[in-house]
Coordinates of C-alpha atoms in Angstrom, one line a residue:
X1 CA 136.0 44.3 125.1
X2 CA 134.1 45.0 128.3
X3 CA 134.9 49.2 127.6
X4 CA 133.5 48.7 124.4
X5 CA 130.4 46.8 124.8
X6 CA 130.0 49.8 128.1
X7 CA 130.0 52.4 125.4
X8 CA 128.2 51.5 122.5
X9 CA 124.7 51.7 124.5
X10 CA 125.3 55.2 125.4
X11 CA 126.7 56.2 122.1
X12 CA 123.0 54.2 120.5
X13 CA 120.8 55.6 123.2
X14 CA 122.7 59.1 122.3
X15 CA 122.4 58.7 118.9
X16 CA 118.4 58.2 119.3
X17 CA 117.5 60.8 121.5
X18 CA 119.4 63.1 119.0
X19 CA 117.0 61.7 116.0
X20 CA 113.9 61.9 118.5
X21 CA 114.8 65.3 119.1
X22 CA 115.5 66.5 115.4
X23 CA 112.1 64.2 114.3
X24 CA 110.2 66.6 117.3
X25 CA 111.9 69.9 116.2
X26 CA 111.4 69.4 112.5
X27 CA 107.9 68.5 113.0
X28 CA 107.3 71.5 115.2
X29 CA 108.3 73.3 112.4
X30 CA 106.3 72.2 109.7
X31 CA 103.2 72.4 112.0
X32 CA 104.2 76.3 111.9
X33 CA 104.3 76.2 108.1
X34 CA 101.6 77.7 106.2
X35 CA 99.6 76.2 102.9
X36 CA 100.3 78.5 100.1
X37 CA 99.7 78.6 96.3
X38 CA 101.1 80.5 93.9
X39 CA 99.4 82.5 91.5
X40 CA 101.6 83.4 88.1
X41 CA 104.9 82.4 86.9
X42 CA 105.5 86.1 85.0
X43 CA 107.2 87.9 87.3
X44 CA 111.3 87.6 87.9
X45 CA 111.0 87.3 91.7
X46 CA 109.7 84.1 91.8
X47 CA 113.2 82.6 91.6
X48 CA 112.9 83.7 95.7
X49 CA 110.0 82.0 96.7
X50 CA 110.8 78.6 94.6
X51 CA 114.4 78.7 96.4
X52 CA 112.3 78.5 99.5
X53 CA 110.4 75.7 98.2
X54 CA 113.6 73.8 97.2
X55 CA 114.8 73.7 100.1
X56 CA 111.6 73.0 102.2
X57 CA 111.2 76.0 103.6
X58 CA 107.9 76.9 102.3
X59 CA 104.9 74.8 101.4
X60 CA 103.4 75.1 98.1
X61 CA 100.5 73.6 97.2
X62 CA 99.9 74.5 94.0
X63 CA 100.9 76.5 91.1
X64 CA 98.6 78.4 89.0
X65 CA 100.1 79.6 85.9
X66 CA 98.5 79.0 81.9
X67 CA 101.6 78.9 80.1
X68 CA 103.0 75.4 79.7
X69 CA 106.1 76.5 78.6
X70 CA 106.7 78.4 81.5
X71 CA 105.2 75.4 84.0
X72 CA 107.8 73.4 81.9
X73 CA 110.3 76.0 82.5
X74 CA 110.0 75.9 86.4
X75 CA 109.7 72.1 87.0
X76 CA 112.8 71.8 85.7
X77 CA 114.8 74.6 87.4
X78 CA 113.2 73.5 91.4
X79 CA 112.5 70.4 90.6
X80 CA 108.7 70.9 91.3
X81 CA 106.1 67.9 90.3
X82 CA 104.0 68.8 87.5
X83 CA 100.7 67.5 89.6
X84 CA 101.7 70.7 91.7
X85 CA 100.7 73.2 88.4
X86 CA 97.3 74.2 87.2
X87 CA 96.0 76.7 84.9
X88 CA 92.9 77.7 86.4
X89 CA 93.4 79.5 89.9
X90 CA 90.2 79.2 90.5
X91 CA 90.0 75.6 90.3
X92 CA 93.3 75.1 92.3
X93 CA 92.3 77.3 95.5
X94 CA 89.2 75.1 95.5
X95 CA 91.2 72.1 95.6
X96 CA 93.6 72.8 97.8
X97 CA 92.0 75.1 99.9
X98 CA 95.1 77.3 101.3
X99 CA 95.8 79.3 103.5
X100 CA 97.1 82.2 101.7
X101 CA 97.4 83.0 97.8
X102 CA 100.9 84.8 96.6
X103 CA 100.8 86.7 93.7
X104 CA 103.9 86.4 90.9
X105 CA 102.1 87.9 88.1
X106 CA 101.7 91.1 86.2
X107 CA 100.6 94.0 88.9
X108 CA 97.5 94.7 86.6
X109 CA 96.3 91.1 87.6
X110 CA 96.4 91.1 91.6
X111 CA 93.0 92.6 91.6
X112 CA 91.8 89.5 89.9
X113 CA 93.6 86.9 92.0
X114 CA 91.6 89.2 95.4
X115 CA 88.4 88.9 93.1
X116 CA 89.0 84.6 93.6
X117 CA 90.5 84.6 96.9
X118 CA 88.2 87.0 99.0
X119 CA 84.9 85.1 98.8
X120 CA 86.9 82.1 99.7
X121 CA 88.3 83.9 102.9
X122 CA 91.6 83.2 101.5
X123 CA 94.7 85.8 102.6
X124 CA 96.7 87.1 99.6
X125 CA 100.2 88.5 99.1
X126 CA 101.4 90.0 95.8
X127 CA 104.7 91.5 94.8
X128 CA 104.8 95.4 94.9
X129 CA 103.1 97.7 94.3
X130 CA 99.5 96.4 95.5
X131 CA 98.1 97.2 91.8
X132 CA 98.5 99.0 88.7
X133 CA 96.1 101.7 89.2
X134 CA 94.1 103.6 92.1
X135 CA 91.0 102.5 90.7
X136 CA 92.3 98.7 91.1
X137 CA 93.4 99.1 95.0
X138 CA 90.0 100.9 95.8
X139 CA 88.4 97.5 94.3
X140 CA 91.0 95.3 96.0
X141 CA 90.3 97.4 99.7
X142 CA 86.8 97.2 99.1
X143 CA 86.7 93.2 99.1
X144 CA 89.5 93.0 101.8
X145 CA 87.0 94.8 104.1
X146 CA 83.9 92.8 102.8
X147 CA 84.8 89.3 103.4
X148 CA 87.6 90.3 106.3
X149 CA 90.7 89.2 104.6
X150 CA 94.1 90.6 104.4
X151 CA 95.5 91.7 101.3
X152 CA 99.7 92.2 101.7
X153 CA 101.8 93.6 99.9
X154 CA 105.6 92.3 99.8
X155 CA 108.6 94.8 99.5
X156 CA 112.5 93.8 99.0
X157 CA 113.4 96.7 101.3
X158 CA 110.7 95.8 104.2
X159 CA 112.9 92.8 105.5
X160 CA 116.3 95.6 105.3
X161 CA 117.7 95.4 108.9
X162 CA 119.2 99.0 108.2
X163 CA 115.7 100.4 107.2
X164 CA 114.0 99.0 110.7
X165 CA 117.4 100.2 112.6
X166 CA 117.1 103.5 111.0
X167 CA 112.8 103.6 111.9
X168 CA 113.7 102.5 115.5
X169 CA 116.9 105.4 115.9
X170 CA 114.5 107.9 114.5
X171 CA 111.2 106.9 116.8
X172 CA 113.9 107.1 119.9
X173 CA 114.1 110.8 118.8
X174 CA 117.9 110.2 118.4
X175 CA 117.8 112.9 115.2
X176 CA 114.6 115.2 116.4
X177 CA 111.7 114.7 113.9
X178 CA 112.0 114.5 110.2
X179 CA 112.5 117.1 108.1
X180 CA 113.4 115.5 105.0
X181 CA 113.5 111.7 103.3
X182 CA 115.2 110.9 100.0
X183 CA 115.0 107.4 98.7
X184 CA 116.8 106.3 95.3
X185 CA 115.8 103.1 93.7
X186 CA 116.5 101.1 91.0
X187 CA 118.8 99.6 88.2
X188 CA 120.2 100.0 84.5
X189 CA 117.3 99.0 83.2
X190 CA 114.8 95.5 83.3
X191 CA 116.0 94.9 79.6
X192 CA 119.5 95.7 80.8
X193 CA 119.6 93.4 83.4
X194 CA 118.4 90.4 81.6
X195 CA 114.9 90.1 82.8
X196 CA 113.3 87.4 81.0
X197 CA 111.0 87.8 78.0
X198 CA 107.5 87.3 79.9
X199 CA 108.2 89.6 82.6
X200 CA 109.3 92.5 80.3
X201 CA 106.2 92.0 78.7
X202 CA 104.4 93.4 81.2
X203 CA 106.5 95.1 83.0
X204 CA 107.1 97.5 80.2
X205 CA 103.2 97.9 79.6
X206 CA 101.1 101.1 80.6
X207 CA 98.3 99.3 80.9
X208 CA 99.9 95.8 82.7
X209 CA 102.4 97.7 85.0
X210 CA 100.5 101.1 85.2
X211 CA 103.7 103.2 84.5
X212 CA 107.3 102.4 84.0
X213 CA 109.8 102.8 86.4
X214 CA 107.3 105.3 88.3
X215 CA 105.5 102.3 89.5
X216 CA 108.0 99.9 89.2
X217 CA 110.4 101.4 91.7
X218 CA 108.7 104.4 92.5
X219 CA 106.5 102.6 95.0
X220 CA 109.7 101.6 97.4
X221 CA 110.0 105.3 98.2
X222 CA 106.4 105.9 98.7
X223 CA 106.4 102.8 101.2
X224 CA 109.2 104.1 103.2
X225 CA 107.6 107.6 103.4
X226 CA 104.7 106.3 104.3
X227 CA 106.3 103.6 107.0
X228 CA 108.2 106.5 108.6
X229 CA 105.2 109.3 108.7
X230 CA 103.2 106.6 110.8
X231 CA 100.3 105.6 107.7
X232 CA 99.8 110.0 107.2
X233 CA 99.8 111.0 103.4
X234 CA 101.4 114.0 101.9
X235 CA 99.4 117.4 101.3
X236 CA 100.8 117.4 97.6
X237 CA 102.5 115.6 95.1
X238 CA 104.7 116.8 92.7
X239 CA 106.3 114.5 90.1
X240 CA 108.5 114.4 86.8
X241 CA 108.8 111.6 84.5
X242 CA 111.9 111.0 82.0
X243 CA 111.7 108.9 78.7
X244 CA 115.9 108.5 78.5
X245 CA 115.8 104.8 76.5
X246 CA 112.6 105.4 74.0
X247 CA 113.9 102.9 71.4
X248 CA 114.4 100.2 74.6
X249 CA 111.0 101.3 76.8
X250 CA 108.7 103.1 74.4
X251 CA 105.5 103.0 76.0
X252 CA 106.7 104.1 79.6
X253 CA 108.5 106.2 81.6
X254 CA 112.5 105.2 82.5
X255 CA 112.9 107.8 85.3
X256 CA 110.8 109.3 87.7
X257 CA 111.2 112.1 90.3
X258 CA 108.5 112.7 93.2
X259 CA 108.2 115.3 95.6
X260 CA 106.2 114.5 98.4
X261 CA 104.9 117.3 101.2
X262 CA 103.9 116.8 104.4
X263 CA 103.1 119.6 106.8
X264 CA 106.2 119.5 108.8
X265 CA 108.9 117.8 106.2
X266 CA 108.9 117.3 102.5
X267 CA 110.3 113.6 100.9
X268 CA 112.1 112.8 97.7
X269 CA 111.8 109.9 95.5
X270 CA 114.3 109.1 92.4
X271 CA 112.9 106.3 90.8
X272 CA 115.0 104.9 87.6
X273 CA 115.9 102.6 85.0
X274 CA 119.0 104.8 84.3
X275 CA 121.7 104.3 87.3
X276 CA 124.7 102.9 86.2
X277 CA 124.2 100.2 89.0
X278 CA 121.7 98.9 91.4
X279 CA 120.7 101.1 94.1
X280 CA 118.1 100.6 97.0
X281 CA 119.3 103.5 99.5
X282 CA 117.0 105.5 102.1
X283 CA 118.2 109.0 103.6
X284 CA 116.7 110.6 106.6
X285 CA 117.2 114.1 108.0
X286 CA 115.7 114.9 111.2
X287 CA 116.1 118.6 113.8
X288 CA 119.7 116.9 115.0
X289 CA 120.6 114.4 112.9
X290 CA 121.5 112.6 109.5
X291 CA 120.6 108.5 109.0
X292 CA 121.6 107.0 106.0
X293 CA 120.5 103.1 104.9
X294 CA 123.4 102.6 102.1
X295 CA 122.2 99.3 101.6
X296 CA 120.1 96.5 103.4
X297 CA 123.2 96.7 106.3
X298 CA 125.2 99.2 106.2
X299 CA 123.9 102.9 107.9
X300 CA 126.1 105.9 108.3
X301 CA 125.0 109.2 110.6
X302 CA 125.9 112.6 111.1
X303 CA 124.8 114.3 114.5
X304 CA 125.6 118.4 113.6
X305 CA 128.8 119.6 112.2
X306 CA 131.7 117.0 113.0
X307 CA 130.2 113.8 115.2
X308 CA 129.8 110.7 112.5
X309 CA 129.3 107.4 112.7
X310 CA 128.9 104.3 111.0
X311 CA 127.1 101.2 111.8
X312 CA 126.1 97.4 110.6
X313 CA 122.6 96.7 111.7
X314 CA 121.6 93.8 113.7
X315 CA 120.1 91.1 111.8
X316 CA 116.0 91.7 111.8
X317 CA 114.2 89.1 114.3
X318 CA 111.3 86.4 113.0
X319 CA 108.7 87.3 112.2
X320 CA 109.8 90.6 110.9
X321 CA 113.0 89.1 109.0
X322 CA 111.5 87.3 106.2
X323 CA 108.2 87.8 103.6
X324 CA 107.2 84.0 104.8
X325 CA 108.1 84.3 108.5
X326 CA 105.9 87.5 108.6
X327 CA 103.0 86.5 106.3
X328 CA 102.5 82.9 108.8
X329 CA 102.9 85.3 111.6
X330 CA 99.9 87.5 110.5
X331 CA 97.4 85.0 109.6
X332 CA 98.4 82.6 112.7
X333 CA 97.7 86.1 114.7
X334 CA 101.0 86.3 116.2
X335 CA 101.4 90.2 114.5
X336 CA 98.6 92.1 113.2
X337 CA 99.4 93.4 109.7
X338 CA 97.4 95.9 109.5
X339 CA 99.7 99.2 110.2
X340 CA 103.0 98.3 108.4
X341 CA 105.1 98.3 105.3
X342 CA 103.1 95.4 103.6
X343 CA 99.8 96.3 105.1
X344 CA 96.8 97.4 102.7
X345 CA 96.3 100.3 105.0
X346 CA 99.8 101.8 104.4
X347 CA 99.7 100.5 100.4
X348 CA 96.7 102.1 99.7
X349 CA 98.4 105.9 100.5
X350 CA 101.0 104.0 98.5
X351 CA 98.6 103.8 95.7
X352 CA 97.4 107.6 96.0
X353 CA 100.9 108.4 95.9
X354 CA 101.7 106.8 92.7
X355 CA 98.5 107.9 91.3
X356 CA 99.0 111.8 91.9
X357 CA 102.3 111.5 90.5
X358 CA 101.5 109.9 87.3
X359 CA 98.4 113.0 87.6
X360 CA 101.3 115.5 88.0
X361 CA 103.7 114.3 85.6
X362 CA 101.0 114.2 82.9
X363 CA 99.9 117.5 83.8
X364 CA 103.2 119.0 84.8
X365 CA 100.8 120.4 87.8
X366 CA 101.1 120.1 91.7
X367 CA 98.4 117.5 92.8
X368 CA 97.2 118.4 95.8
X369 CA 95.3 115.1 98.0

């Protein structure tokens, strides 16, 4: 009896630190957590970001998005109150007054979510690519720099360990400097790969999406071009668009090929709705060397004739690891944003990329910037 009653205050007082602790951490950690709403319910990628909010990873505050049907839709999936959706975003941001505004709507639209948010001081982040058309991210820049905010764009590929691992190997000089990129993105088709109703809608739309699978996964490349020539944009653009499925996408392009120059190496970008699987790979040739990103992971090299190699890339470090990690990291000033894959300096080149292409495939002309 005595050993008993000896160990049962140690295993209580043990037991309560332990809580104490996990109450301290936990609160910590929500201090760190940013105040976020999210604009539009249209676009498939939101499954990500409502995970995150299942699980209390992220904190959103409100959900701006007209269709009932589609409000309806999402309570029910995540479990989200309906005193969390609004249709006006306007109206919400006022409300609520958060700290950053995250776009999930059709790419023709994020100018219009900047045109609320900028005033209001108000950091957004939308899904790629920063907007449907040039004219669009000039207007977009132009109110980031007037009220000082930062506008971000999120990429799948910009939280790839093997994509930072192959950055780092060729700013070490390991393979000399670059002398030729080649990224291939994309799937078997949105339609194909059951994409829902409302985001086909626009994703399929000149006017909504800009292009077809030009803009749709053309924009990866021209990231990732722009990421690994330090921000520079190409001399010329040269570009090729495809119409494969006409009777399945009949108002855009399905395929899209992009030549990029640069004065000292030249990049390729194969952008489609045609590969008989999903593909996000990234290819780098440098004076010495061969890098290849097969997948968010896995990297295999080539140094001359005969000395190979294969790799698994470490695992990316917060803040750089995750769209949410990095996004609280740039507006609690931890990281700057303002040189980087989701930065509007880097997306804008992104834009004059995609812009010259769709330029050159209409004209079937070199476009020269």
């Amino acid at each position: 009896m005595t050993k008993t009653n000896l160990k049962n205050p140690f295993n209580f007082f043990h037991k309560l630190l332990l809580i104490l602790l996990i109450t301290i951490i936990s609160k910590n950690i929500c201090a760190q957590q940013i105040r976020v709403v999210v604009a539009g319910l249209t676009h498939n990628h939101i499954h990500g970001i409502l995970n995150q909010y299942n699980k209390g990873v992220v904190d959103i505050v409100g959900i701006a998005e007209p269709d009932k049907q589609l409000q309806k839709k999402y309570s029910e999936l995540y479990n989200v109150p309906d005193s969390l959706f609004f249709t006006d975003l306007k109206k919400l941001v006022l409300l609520k007054k958060p700290d950053a505004v995250l776009g999930y709507n059709a790419v023709a639209k994020h100018v219009e979510i900047v045109e609320i948010c900028a005033p209001l001081g108000i950091t957004v982040m939308v899904e790629k690519p920063l907007a449907a058309t040039l004219a669009q991210a000039k207007r977009i820049e132009l109110l980031a720099n007037k009220y000082h905010i930062k506008v971000l764009t999120n990429f799948e590929t910009t939280w790839y360990a093997s994509y930072r691992d192959v950055y780092n190997t060729v700013n070490s000089d390991s393979i000399g400097e670059i002398k030729k990129m080649v990224a291939h993105d994309g799937h078997q088709g949105p339609k194909e790969i059951g994409c829902t109703p409302e985001f086909l809608n626009w994703l399929t739309d000149p006017v909504l999406n800009g292009a077809g699978a030009l803009n749709d996964f053309g924009c990866y490349g021209a990231d990732l071009m722009t990421w690994l020539m330090k921000g520079n944009k190409p001399t010329a653009v040269t570009a090729v668009t495809r119409q494969y499925k006409p009777k399945i996408y009949p108002k855009v392009d399905d395929d899209a090929t992009i030549i990029l120059e640069y004065p000292n190496a030249t990049g390729l970008i194969e952008a489609s709705w045609n590969w008989p699987f999903s593909i996000k790979d990234l290819e780098v040739f440098g004076e010495k060397g061969y890098l290849h990103a097969l997948d968010g992971k896995n990297i295999i090299s080539r140094m001359r004739e005969n000395i190979k190699g294969e790799k698994i890339a470490e695992p990316l470090a917060a803040p750089i690891n995750d769209a949410m990690n990095y996004l609280t990291a740039v507006i609690q000033k931890k990281i700057p944003g303002t040189a980087d894959q989701s930065s509007l300096k880097y997306n804008m080149v992104v834009m004059e990329i995609l812009d010259a292409a769709k330029r050159s495939a209409a004209t079937g002309k070199r476009v020269v910037l």
